[in-house]
Short mmCIF file of C-alpha atoms in Angstrom, two decimals:
data_model
loop_
_atom_site.label_atom_id
_atom_site.label_comp_id
_atom_site.label_asym_id
_atom_site.label_seq_id
_atom_site.Cartn_x
_atom_site.Cartn_y
_atom_site.Cartn_z
CA MET A 285 135.15 103.85 92.95
CA ILE A 286 133.27 106.69 93.09
CA GLY A 287 130.79 108.45 95.49
CA ILE A 288 127.52 110.44 94.31
CA GLU A 289 128.87 113.93 93.72
CA ASP A 290 131.96 112.54 91.79
CA CYS A 291 129.49 110.44 89.92
CA LEU A 292 127.33 113.34 88.66
CA SER A 293 130.92 115.27 87.64
CA GLU A 294 132.25 112.47 85.97
CA ALA A 295 128.67 112.54 83.71
CA MET A 296 129.13 116.30 83.35
CA THR A 297 132.51 115.19 81.50
CA ILE A 298 131.06 113.18 78.91
CA PRO A 299 130.70 115.49 75.30
CA GLY A 300 128.05 117.28 74.95
CA ALA A 301 126.88 117.46 78.66
CA LEU A 302 124.20 119.73 79.39
CA ASP A 303 123.33 119.08 82.92
CA ALA A 304 123.52 115.65 85.05
CA ILE A 305 120.68 114.91 88.06
CA LEU A 306 120.11 111.87 90.40
CA VAL A 307 116.96 110.84 91.15
CA ASP A 308 115.63 108.91 94.04
CA HIS A 309 112.71 106.85 92.03
CA THR A 310 110.77 105.95 94.97
CA SER A 311 110.49 109.15 96.10
CA GLY A 312 110.69 111.22 93.37
CA MET A 313 113.62 113.26 95.33
CA ALA A 314 116.56 115.09 93.86
CA VAL A 315 119.53 113.25 95.47
CA ALA A 316 122.32 115.86 93.96
CA ALA A 317 122.24 117.78 90.50
CA GLU A 318 124.95 119.89 88.24
CA GLY A 319 123.79 121.97 86.00
CA VAL A 320 120.23 121.83 86.55
CA SER A 321 117.98 125.08 87.30
CA TYR A 322 115.37 123.70 89.13
CA PRO A 323 115.91 119.98 90.66
CA GLU A 324 112.78 119.36 92.21
CA GLY A 325 110.78 119.76 89.17
CA SER A 326 113.19 117.90 87.21
CA ALA A 327 113.36 115.04 89.66
CA ALA A 328 109.29 115.00 89.97
CA GLY A 329 109.11 114.97 86.30
CA LEU A 330 111.89 112.39 85.38
CA SER A 331 110.80 109.98 87.61
CA GLU A 332 107.50 110.14 86.66
CA ALA A 333 108.46 109.94 82.83
CA PHE A 334 110.50 106.57 84.26
CA ARG A 335 107.36 105.41 85.80
CA ALA A 336 105.47 105.59 82.70
CA THR A 337 108.01 103.82 80.36
CA LEU A 338 108.06 101.17 82.95
CA ASP A 339 104.52 100.78 82.93
CA GLY A 340 103.73 101.33 79.41
CA LEU A 341 106.63 99.00 78.19
CA ALA A 342 105.12 96.31 80.73
CA LEU A 343 101.85 96.28 79.45
CA SER A 344 102.83 96.16 75.73
CA THR A 345 105.46 93.39 76.45
CA PRO A 346 104.17 89.89 76.20
CA ASP A 347 104.79 88.49 79.28
CA GLY A 348 104.52 91.66 81.18
CA THR A 349 107.46 92.20 83.40
CA ILE A 350 110.49 94.06 81.78
CA ARG A 351 113.62 95.66 83.02
CA ILE A 352 114.74 98.68 81.62
CA GLU A 353 118.39 99.51 81.09
CA ASP A 354 118.37 102.81 79.55
CA VAL A 355 115.60 105.38 78.30
CA ILE A 356 116.87 107.04 75.34
CA VAL A 357 114.29 110.30 74.18
CA THR A 358 115.19 112.21 71.44
CA THR A 359 113.58 115.79 71.32
CA ASP A 360 114.04 118.23 69.03
CA ARG A 361 116.39 120.29 71.48
CA ALA A 362 118.36 117.95 73.13
CA TYR A 363 118.93 114.02 74.12
CA HIS A 364 117.61 113.10 77.06
CA LEU A 365 119.03 109.65 78.99
CA ILE A 366 117.69 107.92 82.06
CA LYS A 367 119.71 105.07 83.66
CA PRO A 368 118.40 103.04 86.55
CA MET A 369 120.58 101.75 88.95
CA GLU A 370 119.45 99.14 91.52
CA THR A 371 120.51 99.46 94.57
CA MET A 372 120.49 97.17 97.47
CA PHE A 373 117.51 98.18 99.56
CA ASP A 374 115.90 100.47 97.78
CA GLY A 375 115.27 102.44 94.27
CA PRO A 376 116.15 102.29 91.31
CA LEU A 377 118.31 105.59 91.52
CA LEU A 378 118.21 107.08 88.35
CA ILE A 379 120.94 108.71 86.91
CA CYS A 380 119.59 111.45 84.20
CA LEU A 381 121.79 113.10 81.71
CA ARG A 382 120.61 115.72 79.30
CA LEU A 383 123.34 115.96 76.03
CA ASP A 384 123.63 118.63 73.30
CA PRO A 385 122.62 117.16 70.32
CA ASP A 386 125.16 119.04 68.20
CA ARG A 387 127.73 117.78 70.21
CA ALA A 388 127.18 114.43 72.00
CA ASN A 389 127.88 111.04 70.46
CA LEU A 390 124.83 108.83 71.84
CA ALA A 391 126.49 106.14 71.92
CA LEU A 392 129.66 107.33 73.81
CA ALA A 393 127.42 108.66 76.01
CA LEU A 394 125.76 105.28 77.21
CA ARG A 395 128.80 103.32 77.64
CA ARG A 396 130.19 106.48 79.49
CA LEU A 397 127.53 106.43 81.47
CA GLN A 398 127.22 102.71 82.10
CA ALA A 399 131.34 102.44 83.28
CA ILE A 400 130.02 105.66 85.95
CA SER A 401 127.01 103.56 87.20
CA HIS A 402 129.23 100.38 87.47
CA ARG A 403 131.52 102.51 89.81
CA LEU A 404 129.21 103.70 91.64
CA ILE A 405 127.44 100.81 92.40
CA ALA A 406 128.53 97.39 92.12
CA SER A 407 126.38 95.37 90.94
CA MET B 31 102.65 126.89 123.29
CA ALA B 32 105.68 129.65 122.55
CA THR B 33 107.40 128.37 125.50
CA THR B 34 107.17 124.66 124.63
CA THR B 35 110.16 123.70 122.67
CA THR B 36 109.53 121.88 119.49
CA LEU B 37 111.78 119.63 117.70
CA ASP B 38 112.16 121.98 114.61
CA SER B 39 112.68 125.03 116.88
CA VAL B 40 115.57 122.97 118.87
CA LEU B 41 117.07 121.53 115.32
CA THR B 42 116.88 125.08 113.90
CA GLY B 43 118.87 126.32 116.66
CA LEU B 44 121.40 123.52 116.47
CA ALA B 45 121.89 124.35 112.63
CA GLN B 46 122.79 127.53 113.62
CA ASP B 47 124.77 127.20 116.38
CA ARG B 48 126.91 124.67 113.90
CA ALA B 49 126.74 122.23 116.46
CA THR B 50 128.08 118.35 116.32
CA GLY B 51 126.58 115.71 118.15
CA SER B 52 123.44 113.81 118.59
CA LEU B 53 119.97 114.82 119.48
CA ARG B 54 117.95 112.23 121.16
CA ILE B 55 114.08 112.22 120.49
CA GLY B 56 112.80 110.14 123.38
CA ARG B 57 112.42 106.79 122.40
CA ALA B 58 111.41 107.30 118.84
CA GLY B 59 115.08 107.64 117.51
CA THR B 60 118.26 110.00 117.28
CA ILE B 61 119.40 112.76 114.76
CA PHE B 62 123.08 112.95 114.29
CA LEU B 63 124.11 116.58 113.34
CA THR B 64 127.78 117.17 111.78
CA ARG B 65 128.81 121.24 112.13
CA GLY B 66 125.07 122.23 111.78
CA ARG B 67 123.68 119.64 109.14
CA VAL B 68 122.17 116.36 109.83
CA SER B 69 124.57 113.52 108.94
CA TYR B 70 122.38 110.39 109.90
CA ALA B 71 118.73 109.91 111.91
CA GLU B 72 117.61 106.58 112.88
CA CYS B 73 114.43 105.39 114.34
CA THR B 74 112.55 102.63 115.63
CA GLY B 75 110.09 102.64 113.38
CA THR B 76 112.16 102.05 110.75
CA PRO B 77 115.52 99.87 109.46
CA GLY B 78 118.69 101.34 109.91
CA VAL B 79 121.63 101.26 107.86
CA GLU B 80 122.81 97.71 109.55
CA GLU B 81 119.51 96.17 109.12
CA LEU B 82 119.09 97.54 105.48
CA LEU B 83 123.01 95.85 104.74
CA THR B 84 121.82 92.28 106.45
CA ALA B 85 118.58 92.23 105.07
CA SER B 86 120.16 92.57 101.34
CA GLY B 87 122.39 89.67 102.04
CA ARG B 88 125.60 91.15 101.62
CA ILE B 89 126.86 91.28 105.47
CA SER B 90 125.94 88.99 108.22
CA ALA B 91 124.44 90.52 111.28
CA GLY B 92 127.80 89.53 113.33
CA ALA B 93 129.96 91.16 110.57
CA VAL B 94 128.48 94.73 111.44
CA ARG B 95 128.65 93.88 115.12
CA LYS B 96 132.12 93.15 114.52
CA ALA B 97 132.68 96.72 112.44
CA ARG B 98 130.37 98.78 114.74
CA GLN B 99 132.68 97.42 117.95
CA ALA B 100 135.86 98.42 115.81
CA ALA B 101 134.62 101.59 114.97
CA THR B 102 133.13 102.65 118.66
CA GLY B 103 136.32 101.31 120.16
CA GLU B 104 138.91 103.64 118.97
CA SER B 105 138.24 107.51 118.43
CA ASP B 106 139.87 108.30 115.43
CA PRO B 107 139.10 107.71 111.67
CA PRO B 108 139.00 105.61 109.77
CA SER B 109 134.83 105.47 110.47
CA GLY B 110 132.95 102.08 110.38
CA GLY B 111 131.15 103.35 107.12
CA ASP B 112 134.44 103.04 105.64
CA ARG B 113 135.98 99.91 107.27
CA LEU B 114 132.93 98.47 105.73
CA VAL B 115 133.88 99.95 102.03
CA ASP B 116 137.57 99.09 102.32
CA ALA B 117 136.42 95.33 103.50
CA GLY B 118 134.24 95.28 100.31
CA VAL B 119 131.26 94.97 101.49
CA LEU B 120 129.74 97.93 99.72
CA THR B 121 130.82 100.71 97.49
CA LYS B 122 131.14 104.28 98.61
CA GLY B 123 128.47 105.13 96.23
CA GLU B 124 126.40 102.58 98.01
CA LEU B 125 127.38 103.38 101.38
CA GLU B 126 126.23 107.21 100.75
CA PHE B 127 123.32 106.16 99.13
CA CYS B 128 122.31 103.82 102.59
CA VAL B 129 123.24 106.43 104.77
CA LEU B 130 121.33 108.92 102.73
CA GLY B 131 117.99 106.76 102.57
CA ALA B 132 118.07 105.69 105.98
CA THR B 133 118.31 109.51 107.39
CA LEU B 134 115.10 110.19 105.01
CA ASP B 135 113.17 107.64 106.48
CA ALA B 136 114.07 107.80 109.44
CA SER B 137 113.35 111.79 109.86
CA TYR B 138 110.19 111.57 108.09
CA PHE B 139 108.71 109.65 110.94
CA LEU B 140 110.78 111.31 113.44
CA LEU B 141 109.82 115.02 111.82
CA GLY B 142 106.30 114.07 110.67
CA PRO B 143 104.51 115.06 113.96
CA ALA B 144 106.52 118.46 114.28
CA LEU B 145 105.29 118.95 110.59
CA ALA B 146 101.79 117.78 111.03
CA THR B 147 100.62 119.61 114.07
CA SER B 148 101.65 122.92 114.96
CA GLY B 149 102.35 122.71 118.05
CA ALA B 150 99.35 120.69 119.32
CA ARG B 151 101.28 117.50 120.70
CA PRO B 152 104.75 118.22 121.94
CA GLY B 153 106.70 115.09 121.68
CA PRO B 154 109.24 113.94 124.14
CA LYS B 155 111.93 116.83 125.10
CA PRO B 156 114.21 116.40 122.51
CA ARG B 157 118.21 116.12 124.32
CA PHE B 158 121.16 117.33 122.80
CA LYS B 159 124.55 115.61 123.56
CA ASP B 160 127.41 117.24 122.43
CA GLY B 161 130.11 115.45 120.24
CA GLU B 162 128.61 112.27 119.87
CA ARG B 163 128.62 110.69 116.51
CA HIS B 164 127.00 107.51 114.69
CA TRP B 165 129.82 104.72 114.44
CA LEU B 166 129.10 104.81 110.45
CA GLY B 167 130.46 108.34 110.39
CA THR B 168 129.96 111.25 108.25
CA HIS B 169 128.91 110.06 104.47
CA TRP B 170 126.31 112.54 103.38
CA PHE B 171 124.62 115.90 104.93
CA PHE B 172 120.98 117.48 104.81
CA ASP B 173 120.51 121.24 105.77
CA VAL B 174 118.02 121.37 108.88
CA PRO B 175 115.48 123.51 105.98
CA GLY B 176 116.19 121.11 103.10
CA LEU B 177 115.31 117.99 105.83
CA PHE B 178 111.93 119.67 106.55
CA GLN B 179 111.16 120.28 102.88
CA GLU B 180 111.72 117.02 101.82
CA CYS B 181 109.69 115.29 104.33
CA ARG B 182 106.85 117.70 103.70
CA ARG B 183 106.94 116.62 100.02
CA ARG B 184 106.79 113.02 100.83
CA LYS B 185 104.02 113.59 102.96
CA ALA B 186 102.46 115.36 100.04
CA ARG B 187 103.44 112.48 97.50
CA LEU B 188 101.66 110.05 99.98
CA ASP B 189 98.65 111.82 100.00
CA ARG B 190 98.73 112.27 96.15
CA ALA B 191 98.75 108.51 96.14
CA TRP B 192 95.58 107.55 98.15
CA PRO B 193 94.42 110.63 100.24
CA SER B 194 93.79 108.42 103.92
CA SER B 195 95.80 107.34 106.59
CA GLU B 196 93.54 104.69 107.02
CA LEU B 197 95.82 102.11 105.70
CA ASP B 198 99.10 103.43 107.33
CA THR B 199 98.76 101.58 110.58
CA GLN B 200 96.22 98.52 109.65
CA PRO B 201 97.25 95.27 108.63
CA VAL B 202 97.75 95.26 105.24
CA ILE B 203 95.15 92.83 103.41
CA PRO B 204 95.13 91.89 99.85
CA VAL B 205 91.42 91.55 97.97
CA ARG B 206 91.01 88.07 96.89
CA ARG B 207 89.85 89.22 93.36
CA ILE B 208 91.49 91.88 91.84
CA PRO B 209 88.85 94.43 90.06
CA GLY B 210 90.34 94.45 86.60
CA ARG B 211 91.59 91.87 84.65
CA HIS B 212 95.39 92.76 85.10
CA VAL B 213 97.59 94.91 87.07
CA VAL B 214 101.15 96.17 86.68
CA LEU B 215 103.17 96.04 89.82
CA SER B 216 106.19 97.53 90.99
CA ALA B 217 109.11 95.37 92.72
CA LEU B 218 107.73 96.71 95.84
CA GLN B 219 104.38 96.20 95.45
CA TRP B 220 104.78 92.60 94.54
CA GLU B 221 107.36 92.33 97.72
CA VAL B 222 104.64 94.03 100.09
CA LEU B 223 101.93 92.01 98.57
CA LEU B 224 104.05 88.55 98.88
CA GLY B 225 104.36 89.55 102.33
CA ALA B 226 101.48 90.35 103.37
CA ASP B 227 99.84 87.61 105.95
CA THR B 228 96.89 89.73 107.01
CA THR B 229 98.14 90.31 110.29
CA ALA B 230 101.61 92.46 109.44
CA THR B 231 101.19 96.58 109.48
CA PRO B 232 102.88 98.22 106.61
CA ALA B 233 105.40 99.09 109.06
CA GLU B 234 106.28 95.46 110.14
CA LEU B 235 106.33 94.71 106.56
CA ALA B 236 109.25 97.16 106.06
CA ARG B 237 110.85 95.68 108.54
CA ARG B 238 110.48 92.10 107.56
CA LEU B 239 111.21 93.00 103.97
CA GLY B 240 114.14 94.83 104.56
CA ARG B 241 112.86 98.00 102.63
CA PRO B 242 112.61 101.52 103.80
CA ALA B 243 109.25 102.06 105.80
CA TYR B 244 108.21 105.06 103.64
CA SER B 245 108.85 103.48 100.28
CA THR B 246 106.59 100.41 101.71
CA LEU B 247 104.07 102.99 102.92
CA LEU B 248 103.87 104.61 99.46
CA ALA B 249 103.65 100.87 97.70
CA VAL B 250 100.65 100.01 100.21
CA ARG B 251 98.77 103.47 99.44
CA GLU B 252 99.31 102.78 95.96
CA LEU B 253 98.34 98.95 95.99
CA GLY B 254 94.72 100.66 98.24
CA ALA B 255 94.29 103.36 95.41
CA ALA B 256 94.39 100.35 92.68
CA GLY B 257 91.83 98.97 94.45
CA LEU B 258 93.80 95.76 95.42
CA LEU B 259 93.53 95.91 99.16
CA ALA B 260 90.52 95.51 101.50
CA THR B 261 89.97 99.14 103.18
CA GLY B 262 87.23 100.11 105.39
CA ALA B 263 85.48 103.16 103.51
CA ASP B 264 86.64 105.39 100.89
CA PRO B 265 89.04 107.95 101.34
CA ALA B 266 86.75 110.65 100.30
CA ASP B 267 84.89 109.40 103.63
CA GLN B 268 87.85 109.61 105.84
CA ALA B 269 88.41 113.35 105.70
CA ALA B 270 84.55 114.37 106.13
CA PRO B 271 83.08 113.58 109.60
CA PRO B 272 81.42 110.35 109.42
CA LYS B 273 77.81 110.42 107.97
CA PRO B 274 75.16 108.69 109.37
CA ALA B 275 74.02 105.15 107.62
CA LEU B 276 70.87 106.49 106.13
CA PRO B 277 71.06 110.14 105.32
CA LYS B 278 67.71 111.66 106.71
CA ARG B 279 65.23 113.86 104.52
CA ALA B 280 64.86 116.37 107.38
CA GLU B 281 68.35 117.37 107.70
CA ARG B 282 68.88 118.60 104.20
CA SER B 283 65.38 119.34 102.51
CA GLY B 284 65.65 120.66 99.08
CA PRO B 285 67.97 119.84 96.43
CA ARG B 286 70.33 116.71 97.60
CA ALA B 287 73.38 117.47 96.07
CA GLU B 288 74.89 120.83 93.70
CA LEU B 289 75.96 120.14 90.60
CA ARG B 290 78.58 122.33 90.57
CA PRO B 291 81.13 122.72 93.41
CA GLY B 292 80.45 126.37 95.20
CA PRO B 293 83.23 128.65 95.77
CA GLY B 294 84.05 127.30 98.85
CA SER B 295 84.20 123.76 98.43
CA ASP B 296 86.87 121.21 97.63
CA PRO B 297 87.82 120.87 94.10
CA ALA B 298 88.70 117.35 94.73
CA GLN B 299 85.05 116.01 95.73
CA PRO B 300 83.62 114.86 92.89
CA TYR B 301 80.35 117.31 91.52
CA LEU B 302 78.26 114.57 90.85
CA PRO B 303 74.88 114.34 93.32
CA GLN B 304 75.32 111.52 96.03
CA VAL B 305 73.45 108.43 96.01
CA SER B 306 71.50 107.06 98.51
CA ALA B 307 68.83 104.59 98.99
CA ASP B 308 66.30 107.28 100.54
CA PRO B 309 62.81 106.07 99.60
CA THR B 310 62.17 109.86 98.83
CA ASP B 311 64.75 109.67 96.51
CA VAL B 312 63.36 106.47 94.46
CA LYS B 313 59.97 107.80 94.39
CA LEU B 314 60.66 110.94 93.10
CA LEU B 315 62.92 109.07 90.15
CA ILE B 316 59.64 106.61 89.74
CA ARG B 317 57.68 109.50 89.28
CA LEU B 318 60.36 111.30 86.77
CA ARG B 319 60.18 108.38 84.80
CA ASP B 320 56.48 108.11 84.39
CA ALA B 321 56.36 111.78 83.63
CA LEU B 322 58.71 111.11 80.75
CA GLU B 323 56.99 108.03 79.57
CA ALA B 324 54.20 109.85 79.51
CA LEU B 325 55.11 112.55 77.36
CA GLN B 326 56.40 110.34 74.30
#
């Protein structure tokens, strides 16, 4: 069982990790960050990106409701992973990881992120 | 004004002294400090950790009370929060997030008045009790300037969703028919709509749903912006002084509206001319139409 700070330092041990940030999706607040130069801006941007993904996919899904497990975006410079974690009263809490594509293994990173989120929040 | 001790000056002072204890703000609530940093806050208007835990169904109200009594009975650790974690009620991460969320939620409403007005309405005098701790213990910290900063950011976030505080204290009344063919709702917006009984205000709904008051307020404003709630007036009208029902021609002779915003005007205002039912305007339009038709 780990706390918020440990969860980020563990995420940073994932091979290829460049930076990691934990974002409260409802308010768009940076809860904690490691290696992020401007956490407030990153948090706002990432929570907007997640919201847009949710809304956009909900509209394009036949039954109109979706549950995102991971958002994976590959850019020319990095892999971006966003994983929502349901919390018991508010949320979700987003754990966001940026990876170096030359060093990272996407499948491994996803599995590790999944394990970390289970140890942080038991649900 | 300089002599009144405002809440932010008191908190800043306590932070500089690296104080540990509780700061009671009248009946509104209490802020707990640990070595100059805010470790917990509770507000009568927002659900606390106890209520969030019971509302989530993880633990009964009686079990929370027992944990609380056990924690306050002893002077030494483990704290109440650590006991709950050890008992398997919630994980360490969940406890931290619970404390963090409840603290931010309460702070928004406790510190909000201090942020909004520059000492215009001095609240109740805060009372500091040295050494008093919350029964949950210390699980997360906010530094005082950071907490004020976050409250300001949250205020701006609310205003971005819907720039009027009209819906904040009114009963939530969903419209009977939606203005479009379909809507996309977040989980909390769904709960708010389902819980809205046309008498409950956002704060009452938050308590009933076991959701943070700020998040509920944000959901309500977003629903308002999407046209899903019955509102009294357009938010743009709220900021401006109330206008007479029918503008009188004599008050503003000449052109009725500026097509371009002037240098001092609000960029948020649309620069389209205002529409009115003033008969003078209607007559002018009819004359214009006749003139255009005559040209053909």
